[in-house]
PDB file of C-alpha atoms and ligand atoms in Angstrom:
ATOM      1  CA  MET U  25       0.842  24.260  19.068  1.00  0.00           C
ATOM      2  CA  ARG U  26       1.760  20.742  17.994  1.00  0.00           C
ATOM      3  CA  LEU U  27      -0.431  18.334  16.083  1.00  0.00           C
ATOM      4  CA  ALA U  28       0.729  14.721  15.695  1.00  0.00           C
ATOM      5  CA  LEU U  29      -0.802  13.427  12.491  1.00  0.00           C
ATOM      6  CA  PRO U  30      -1.646   9.697  12.449  1.00  0.00           C
ATOM      7  CA  ALA U  31      -0.388   7.361   9.726  1.00  0.00           C
ATOM      8  CA  PHE U  32      -2.881   7.334   6.868  1.00  0.00           C
ATOM      9  CA  PRO U  33      -5.227   5.699   5.961  1.00  0.00           C
ATOM     10  CA  VAL U  34      -7.491   6.154   8.959  1.00  0.00           C
ATOM     11  CA  GLU U  35     -11.146   5.202   9.303  1.00  0.00           C
ATOM     12  CA  GLY U  36     -14.304   6.535  10.858  1.00  0.00           C
ATOM     13  CA  GLY U  37     -18.049   6.117  10.887  1.00  0.00           C
ATOM     14  CA  CYS U  38     -21.450   7.096  12.226  1.00  0.00           C
ATOM     15  CA  VAL U  39     -23.089   6.439  15.586  1.00  0.00           C
ATOM     16  CA  CYS U  40     -25.180   3.421  14.443  1.00  0.00           C
ATOM     17  CA  GLY U  41     -22.236   1.798  12.651  1.00  0.00           C
ATOM     18  CA  ALA U  42     -23.896   1.538   9.210  1.00  0.00           C
ATOM     19  CA  VAL U  43     -21.593   4.107   7.592  1.00  0.00           C
ATOM     20  CA  ARG U  44     -17.873   3.415   7.574  1.00  0.00           C
ATOM     21  CA  TYR U  45     -15.363   5.483   5.612  1.00  0.00           C
ATOM     22  CA  ARG U  46     -11.642   5.626   4.973  1.00  0.00           C
ATOM     23  CA  LEU U  47      -9.493   8.756   4.756  1.00  0.00           C
ATOM     24  CA  SER U  48      -6.374   7.900   2.785  1.00  0.00           C
ATOM     25  CA  GLY U  49      -4.527  11.226   2.712  1.00  0.00           C
ATOM     26  CA  ARG U  50      -3.406  14.044   4.935  1.00  0.00           C
ATOM     27  CA  PRO U  51      -6.014  16.772   5.598  1.00  0.00           C
ATOM     28  CA  ARG U  52      -5.453  20.393   4.559  1.00  0.00           C
ATOM     29  CA  ALA U  53      -6.575  22.039   7.800  1.00  0.00           C
ATOM     30  CA  LEU U  54      -8.649  21.592  10.934  1.00  0.00           C
ATOM     31  CA  TYR U  55     -10.811  24.341  12.373  1.00  0.00           C
ATOM     32  CA  ALA U  56     -13.626  24.917  14.835  1.00  0.00           C
ATOM     33  CA  CYS U  57     -16.797  26.749  13.782  1.00  0.00           C
ATOM     34  CA  TYR U  58     -19.092  28.532  16.212  1.00  0.00           C
ATOM     35  CA  CYS U  59     -21.827  29.547  13.715  1.00  0.00           C
ATOM     36  CA  ARG U  60     -25.473  29.062  14.654  1.00  0.00           C
ATOM     37  CA  ASP U  61     -25.878  26.150  12.230  1.00  0.00           C
ATOM     38  CA  CYS U  62     -22.960  24.311  13.841  1.00  0.00           C
ATOM     39  CA  GLN U  63     -24.520  24.932  17.255  1.00  0.00           C
ATOM     40  CA  ARG U  64     -27.814  23.467  16.021  1.00  0.00           C
ATOM     41  CA  PHE U  65     -26.184  20.514  14.237  1.00  0.00           C
ATOM     42  CA  SER U  66     -24.120  19.555  17.253  1.00  0.00           C
ATOM     43  CA  GLY U  67     -26.615  20.552  19.907  1.00  0.00           C
ATOM     44  CA  GLY U  68     -23.587  22.109  21.590  1.00  0.00           C
ATOM     45  CA  SER U  69     -21.252  25.071  21.280  1.00  0.00           C
ATOM     46  CA  HIS U  70     -19.479  24.409  17.977  1.00  0.00           C
ATOM     47  CA  SER U  71     -18.399  21.776  15.499  1.00  0.00           C
ATOM     48  CA  MET U  72     -15.122  21.018  13.776  1.00  0.00           C
ATOM     49  CA  SER U  73     -14.309  20.815  10.083  1.00  0.00           C
ATOM     50  CA  MET U  74     -11.411  19.090   8.396  1.00  0.00           C
ATOM     51  CA  PRO U  75     -11.013  19.961   4.712  1.00  0.00           C
ATOM     52  CA  VAL U  76      -9.784  16.894   2.803  1.00  0.00           C
ATOM     53  CA  ALA U  77      -9.380  16.025  -0.875  1.00  0.00           C
ATOM     54  CA  ALA U  78     -12.616  14.364  -2.022  1.00  0.00           C
ATOM     55  CA  ALA U  79     -10.499  11.751  -3.798  1.00  0.00           C
ATOM     56  CA  ASP U  80      -9.021  10.747  -0.417  1.00  0.00           C
ATOM     57  CA  LEU U  81     -12.392   9.887   1.134  1.00  0.00           C
ATOM     58  CA  THR U  82     -13.933   6.474   0.390  1.00  0.00           C
ATOM     59  CA  LEU U  83     -17.320   5.269   1.595  1.00  0.00           C
ATOM     60  CA  LEU U  84     -16.751   1.677   2.746  1.00  0.00           C
ATOM     61  CA  SER U  85     -20.278   0.758   3.855  1.00  0.00           C
ATOM     62  CA  GLY U  86     -23.698   2.179   4.577  1.00  0.00           C
ATOM     63  CA  GLU U  87     -25.775   4.795   2.872  1.00  0.00           C
ATOM     64  CA  THR U  88     -25.569   8.568   3.126  1.00  0.00           C
ATOM     65  CA  ALA U  89     -28.318  11.102   2.535  1.00  0.00           C
ATOM     66  CA  ARG U  90     -27.893  14.815   1.886  1.00  0.00           C
ATOM     67  CA  HIS U  91     -29.464  18.102   2.813  1.00  0.00           C
ATOM     68  CA  ASP U  92     -28.564  21.304   0.954  1.00  0.00           C
ATOM     69  CA  LYS U  93     -28.357  24.127   3.441  1.00  0.00           C
ATOM     70  CA  ILE U  94     -27.685  27.841   3.080  1.00  0.00           C
ATOM     71  CA  ALA U  95     -24.753  28.581   5.393  1.00  0.00           C
ATOM     72  CA  ASP U  96     -24.440  31.700   7.576  1.00  0.00           C
ATOM     73  CA  SER U  97     -22.033  32.914   4.887  1.00  0.00           C
ATOM     74  CA  GLY U  98     -24.892  32.758   2.336  1.00  0.00           C
ATOM     75  CA  ARG U  99     -23.251  29.920   0.427  1.00  0.00           C
ATOM     76  CA  THR U 100     -24.887  26.577  -0.343  1.00  0.00           C
ATOM     77  CA  VAL U 101     -23.383  23.552   1.366  1.00  0.00           C
ATOM     78  CA  ALA U 102     -24.440  19.935   0.803  1.00  0.00           C
ATOM     79  CA  VAL U 103     -24.590  18.216   4.201  1.00  0.00           C
ATOM     80  CA  HIS U 104     -24.045  14.449   4.025  1.00  0.00           C
ATOM     81  CA  PHE U 105     -25.220  12.289   6.915  1.00  0.00           C
ATOM     82  CA  CYS U 106     -25.981   8.664   7.715  1.00  0.00           C
ATOM     83  CA  ALA U 107     -29.357   7.751   6.174  1.00  0.00           C
ATOM     84  CA  ARG U 108     -30.157   5.608   9.214  1.00  0.00           C
ATOM     85  CA  CYS U 109     -28.941   7.458  12.337  1.00  0.00           C
ATOM     86  CA  ALA U 110     -28.454  10.993  10.877  1.00  0.00           C
ATOM     87  CA  THR U 111     -24.872  11.401  12.135  1.00  0.00           C
ATOM     88  CA  ARG U 112     -23.384  14.306  10.163  1.00  0.00           C
ATOM     89  CA  LEU U 113     -20.329  13.016   8.268  1.00  0.00           C
ATOM     90  CA  TRP U 114     -19.057  15.645   5.818  1.00  0.00           C
ATOM     91  CA  HIS U 115     -20.026  18.813   3.993  1.00  0.00           C
ATOM     92  CA  ALA U 116     -19.490  19.447   0.288  1.00  0.00           C
ATOM     93  CA  PRO U 117     -19.146  23.225  -0.196  1.00  0.00           C
ATOM     94  CA  ALA U 118     -20.429  24.282  -3.629  1.00  0.00           C
ATOM     95  CA  ARG U 119     -17.631  26.863  -3.995  1.00  0.00           C
ATOM     96  CA  SER U 120     -14.847  24.287  -3.477  1.00  0.00           C
ATOM     97  CA  PRO U 121     -15.345  21.312  -5.797  1.00  0.00           C
ATOM     98  CA  GLY U 122     -12.934  18.501  -4.984  1.00  0.00           C
ATOM     99  CA  VAL U 123     -12.843  19.382  -1.277  1.00  0.00           C
ATOM    100  CA  LEU U 124     -14.976  17.813   1.453  1.00  0.00           C
ATOM    101  CA  ASN U 125     -15.197  19.168   4.996  1.00  0.00           C
ATOM    102  CA  LEU U 126     -15.039  16.004   7.038  1.00  0.00           C
ATOM    103  CA  LYS U 127     -16.593  16.112  10.520  1.00  0.00           C
ATOM    104  CA  PRO U 128     -13.524  14.812  12.355  1.00  0.00           C
ATOM    105  CA  GLY U 129     -15.386  13.812  15.509  1.00  0.00           C
ATOM    106  CA  THR U 130     -16.589  10.810  13.457  1.00  0.00           C
ATOM    107  CA  LEU U 131     -13.023   9.449  13.128  1.00  0.00           C
ATOM    108  CA  ASP U 132     -12.268   6.299  15.141  1.00  0.00           C
ATOM    109  CA  ASP U 133      -9.275   8.023  16.767  1.00  0.00           C
ATOM    110  CA  THR U 134      -9.964  11.635  17.713  1.00  0.00           C
ATOM    111  CA  SER U 135      -7.131  11.974  20.238  1.00  0.00           C
ATOM    112  CA  TRP U 136      -4.844  13.895  17.847  1.00  0.00           C
ATOM    113  CA  LEU U 137      -7.378  16.555  16.804  1.00  0.00           C
ATOM    114  CA  VAL U 138      -6.416  20.160  17.602  1.00  0.00           C
ATOM    115  CA  PRO U 139      -8.158  22.960  15.683  1.00  0.00           C
ATOM    116  CA  VAL U 140      -5.640  25.456  14.271  1.00  0.00           C
ATOM    117  CA  ALA U 141      -8.283  28.137  13.623  1.00  0.00           C
ATOM    118  CA  HIS U 142     -11.617  29.314  15.008  1.00  0.00           C
ATOM    119  CA  VAL U 143     -14.303  30.812  12.733  1.00  0.00           C
ATOM    120  CA  TRP U 144     -17.591  32.646  13.330  1.00  0.00           C
ATOM    121  CA  THR U 145     -16.368  33.565  16.817  1.00  0.00           C
ATOM    122  CA  ALA U 146     -18.832  36.494  16.850  1.00  0.00           C
ATOM    123  CA  ARG U 147     -21.631  33.916  17.196  1.00  0.00           C
ATOM    124  CA  ARG U 148     -20.059  31.917  19.981  1.00  0.00           C
ATOM    125  CA  GLN U 149     -21.804  31.163  23.242  1.00  0.00           C
ATOM    126  CA  ALA U 150     -20.823  32.989  26.450  1.00  0.00           C
ATOM    127  CA  GLY U 151     -19.196  29.903  27.945  1.00  0.00           C
ATOM    128  CA  THR U 152     -16.964  29.144  24.976  1.00  0.00           C
ATOM    129  CA  ALA U 153     -13.351  30.267  25.225  1.00  0.00           C
ATOM    130  CA  ILE U 154     -10.990  30.731  22.261  1.00  0.00           C
ATOM    131  CA  PRO U 155      -7.355  29.878  23.132  1.00  0.00           C
ATOM    132  CA  ALA U 156      -5.219  33.003  23.515  1.00  0.00           C
ATOM    133  CA  GLY U 157      -3.214  33.797  20.394  1.00  0.00           C
ATOM    134  CA  ALA U 158      -5.209  31.375  18.228  1.00  0.00           C
ATOM    135  CA  LEU U 159      -6.013  32.189  14.600  1.00  0.00           C
ATOM    136  CA  ALA U 160      -9.608  33.429  14.869  1.00  0.00           C
ATOM    137  CA  TYR U 161     -12.170  35.100  12.611  1.00  0.00           C
ATOM    138  CA  ASP U 162     -15.367  36.944  13.567  1.00  0.00           C
ATOM    139  CA  GLY U 163     -17.109  35.387  10.550  1.00  0.00           C
ATOM    140  CA  GLN U 164     -16.165  33.438   7.467  1.00  0.00           C
ATOM    141  CA  PRO U 165     -12.442  33.698   6.631  1.00  0.00           C
ATOM    142  CA  PRO U 166     -11.821  35.257   3.199  1.00  0.00           C
ATOM    143  CA  ASP U 167      -9.954  32.101   2.192  1.00  0.00           C
ATOM    144  CA  HIS U 168      -8.255  29.128   3.829  1.00  0.00           C
ATOM    145  CA  ALA U 169      -4.639  30.118   3.103  1.00  0.00           C
ATOM    146  CA  ALA U 170      -3.792  31.240   6.657  1.00  0.00           C
ATOM    147  CA  MET U 171      -5.380  28.232   8.333  1.00  0.00           C
ATOM    148  CA  GLU U 172      -3.739  25.828   5.871  1.00  0.00           C
ATOM    149  CA  ALA U 173      -0.371  27.424   6.650  1.00  0.00           C
ATOM    150  CA  ALA U 174      -1.082  27.170  10.409  1.00  0.00           C
ATOM    151  CA  PHE U 175      -2.024  23.529  10.007  1.00  0.00           C
ATOM    152  CA  ALA U 176       1.126  22.727   8.050  1.00  0.00           C
ATOM    153  CA  ALA U 177       3.217  24.503  10.699  1.00  0.00           C
ATOM    154  CA  ALA U 178       1.495  22.630  13.550  1.00  0.00           C
ATOM    155  CA  CYS U 179       2.152  19.284  11.830  1.00  0.00           C
ATOM    156  CA  SER U 180       5.805  19.917  11.032  1.00  0.00           C
TER     157      SER U 180
HETATM  158 ZN1   ZN W   1     -25.589   5.594  11.159  1.00  0.00          ZN
HETATM  159 ZN1   ZN W   2     -20.417  26.490  11.333  1.00  0.00          ZN
END
């Protein structure tokens, strides 16, 4: 699998256009999550997460609001979304200070996005296929080391 990273910084924003943000550094990984919360949030089959350094993410305009949810893993995650149109923008996991899980579908250019791992596959819908040979976990991965290594390999 090949993943052609764009030149950073890149920008993104919400559906209504109020929130704009800049990502100034390379992400650590990119994975798809099939948990029930991601199905509800997206209204679809899954959502994607892109762990980035919090210091690399700058809010350029607009206002975000937050909702603290208990994830399927039992951990607390602060969900940040546009205060006007409610587009979900990034999660701040309590266990990983300094890391934000950007919702990469909000980037202006999404053409380069390829998830290198698939998590909570035990919860996935019947019509959702996981690519053969992909790094996949029934639930929450014990840590992100394997998916970070897969991401680095896909980008090299
Ligand atoms: Zn908005
Ligand atoms: Zn999820």
